[in-house]
Amino acid sequence: MPIIAPSLLSANFLHLEKDCQMLNESQADWFHLDVMDGRFVPNISFGLPVISHIRKATNKVCDVHLMIEEPEKYAQAFKDAGADILTVHIEACNHLHRNIQQIKSLGMKAGIAVNPHTSVELLKDIIADVDLVCLMSVNPGFGGQSFIPQTLEKIKQLKSIINNASSNCLIEIDGGVTLENANEILTAGADVLVAGNTVFKSADPKATIAALKAL
Ligand code: DX5
Ligand code: ZN
């Protein structure tokens, strides 16, 4: 069964507690929390204080996706805010191996996010060290964009890199996941589906999560 990680970027920020409660009652596995700095991506979302409050509102896994420059400066702070998984962008890290070791030494699972233009071949020498690869299937920065079809081929390439390394690394797909394309994404080899608009803009978010989970 896939791991379902609704993205709270599409939640109602005025009623976050209500949306957290809804996710707690749903079959969602993880809370996907998108942090944007207005530099690495052309948008600003939310940060540490909001995540600390969300942490108090759930026992589910907090999967924090950092779309920020110099993520190493904030790893400790996100640990303190309650992150279970901390994902940094390969494009934002000059010393990725060091950044991954830092995240793990703080007691979090470590993830690497990869933009649509970045080849998964670049992950070969680090795959054994990471718990998660977040393949961006849209250009990061905004919810509600369309899935980029070439991602399917990247999932297959990444799966074979992971298998060759005998690694347990999970493949997470982030951006434009819908009830229509999720099956194809899972068949290609994905383990985790992030879904923002598909969940929060649906008439019955809990039923939508259940439908994704049942794929
Ligand atoms: C985009 C974020 C995504 C976003 C996905 O930069 O990383 O997590 O919330 O939203 P949807 O599922 O609406 O494409
Ligand atoms: Zn994300």
mmCIF file of N, CA and C and ligand atoms in Angstrom, residues 7 9-10 32 34 36 65 67 136 138-145 174-177 194-198, ligand 1:
data_model
loop_
_atom_site.group_PDB
_atom_site.id
_atom_site.type_symbol
_atom_site.label_atom_id
_atom_site.label_comp_id
_atom_site.label_asym_id
_atom_site.label_seq_id
_atom_site.Cartn_x
_atom_site.Cartn_y
_atom_site.Cartn_z
ATOM 1 N N SER A 7 -0.261 17.368 1.427
ATOM 2 C CA SER A 7 0.528 18.589 1.599
ATOM 3 C C SER A 7 -0.345 19.693 2.168
ATOM 4 N N LEU A 9 0.190 22.669 2.292
ATOM 5 C CA LEU A 9 0.256 23.923 1.538
ATOM 6 C C LEU A 9 -1.135 24.290 0.997
ATOM 7 N N SER A 10 -1.950 23.282 0.756
ATOM 8 C CA SER A 10 -3.294 23.533 0.226
ATOM 9 C C SER A 10 -4.362 23.543 1.319
ATOM 10 N N HIS A 32 2.793 16.282 4.980
ATOM 11 C CA HIS A 32 3.859 16.852 4.146
ATOM 12 C C HIS A 32 3.844 18.369 4.318
ATOM 13 N N ASP A 34 5.570 21.956 3.479
ATOM 14 C CA ASP A 34 6.380 22.634 2.465
ATOM 15 C C ASP A 34 6.876 23.981 2.959
ATOM 16 N N MET A 36 9.105 27.277 2.144
ATOM 17 C CA MET A 36 9.649 28.033 1.002
ATOM 18 C C MET A 36 10.192 29.370 1.477
ATOM 19 N N HIS A 65 9.598 19.322 3.857
ATOM 20 C CA HIS A 65 10.241 19.519 2.554
ATOM 21 C C HIS A 65 10.766 20.951 2.500
ATOM 22 N N MET A 67 12.334 23.900 0.780
ATOM 23 C CA MET A 67 12.665 24.530 -0.501
ATOM 24 C C MET A 67 13.341 25.853 -0.154
ATOM 25 N N MET A 136 10.503 15.742 -7.662
ATOM 26 C CA MET A 136 9.541 16.802 -7.968
ATOM 27 C C MET A 136 8.934 16.535 -9.345
ATOM 28 N N VAL A 138 6.594 18.610 -10.458
ATOM 29 C CA VAL A 138 6.270 19.970 -10.932
ATOM 30 C C VAL A 138 7.485 20.814 -10.545
ATOM 31 N N ASN A 139 7.566 22.017 -11.066
ATOM 32 C CA ASN A 139 8.600 22.939 -10.576
ATOM 33 C C ASN A 139 8.156 23.455 -9.219
ATOM 34 N N PRO A 140 9.019 23.293 -8.190
ATOM 35 C CA PRO A 140 8.569 23.596 -6.842
ATOM 36 C C PRO A 140 8.217 25.074 -6.650
ATOM 37 N N GLY A 141 7.311 25.319 -5.739
ATOM 38 C CA GLY A 141 6.927 26.690 -5.412
ATOM 39 C C GLY A 141 5.440 26.873 -5.221
ATOM 40 N N PHE A 142 4.669 26.062 -5.915
ATOM 41 C CA PHE A 142 3.214 26.263 -5.866
ATOM 42 C C PHE A 142 2.469 24.933 -5.909
ATOM 43 N N GLY A 143 1.309 24.913 -5.238
ATOM 44 C CA GLY A 143 0.424 23.766 -5.364
ATOM 45 C C GLY A 143 -0.422 23.907 -6.620
ATOM 46 N N GLY A 144 -1.122 22.838 -6.957
ATOM 47 C CA GLY A 144 -2.110 22.909 -8.029
ATOM 48 C C GLY A 144 -1.565 22.938 -9.440
ATOM 49 N N GLN A 145 -0.301 22.544 -9.657
ATOM 50 C CA GLN A 145 0.250 22.497 -11.015
ATOM 51 C C GLN A 145 0.060 21.103 -11.620
ATOM 52 N N ASP A 174 6.099 14.295 -5.719
ATOM 53 C CA ASP A 174 5.542 15.544 -5.198
ATOM 54 C C ASP A 174 5.173 16.500 -6.325
ATOM 55 N N GLY A 175 3.866 16.677 -6.497
ATOM 56 C CA GLY A 175 3.374 17.668 -7.445
ATOM 57 C C GLY A 175 2.455 17.083 -8.499
ATOM 58 N N GLY A 176 1.231 17.591 -8.528
ATOM 59 C CA GLY A 176 0.298 17.197 -9.582
ATOM 60 C C GLY A 176 -0.216 15.774 -9.492
ATOM 61 N N VAL A 177 -0.135 15.174 -8.302
ATOM 62 C CA VAL A 177 -0.662 13.806 -8.140
ATOM 63 C C VAL A 177 -2.187 13.877 -8.048
ATOM 64 N N VAL A 194 2.626 12.463 -2.442
ATOM 65 C CA VAL A 194 2.245 13.753 -1.845
ATOM 66 C C VAL A 194 1.021 14.234 -2.623
ATOM 67 N N ALA A 195 0.052 14.793 -1.931
ATOM 68 C CA ALA A 195 -1.124 15.324 -2.638
ATOM 69 C C ALA A 195 -1.647 16.533 -1.882
ATOM 70 N N GLY A 196 -1.616 17.674 -2.545
ATOM 71 C CA GLY A 196 -2.119 18.913 -1.957
ATOM 72 C C GLY A 196 -3.524 19.200 -2.430
ATOM 73 N N ASN A 197 -3.614 19.743 -3.629
ATOM 74 C CA ASN A 197 -4.922 20.104 -4.164
ATOM 75 C C ASN A 197 -5.881 18.931 -4.270
ATOM 76 N N THR A 198 -5.354 17.784 -4.694
ATOM 77 C CA THR A 198 -6.225 16.622 -4.868
ATOM 78 C C THR A 198 -6.957 16.294 -3.572
HETATM 79 C C1 DX5 B 1 5.285 22.257 -4.449
HETATM 80 C C2 DX5 B 1 5.217 21.516 -3.139
HETATM 81 C C3 DX5 B 1 4.182 20.460 -3.136
HETATM 82 C C4 DX5 B 1 2.782 20.962 -3.338
HETATM 83 C C5 DX5 B 1 2.019 19.896 -4.071
HETATM 84 O O1 DX5 B 1 6.378 23.083 -4.452
HETATM 85 O O2 DX5 B 1 6.449 20.888 -2.859
HETATM 86 O O3 DX5 B 1 4.260 19.635 -1.991
HETATM 87 O O4 DX5 B 1 2.114 21.296 -2.159
HETATM 88 O O5 DX5 B 1 0.772 20.377 -4.377
HETATM 89 P P1 DX5 B 1 -0.174 19.658 -5.429
HETATM 90 O O6 DX5 B 1 -0.399 18.265 -4.965
HETATM 91 O O7 DX5 B 1 -1.416 20.500 -5.395
HETATM 92 O O8 DX5 B 1 0.529 19.706 -6.765
#
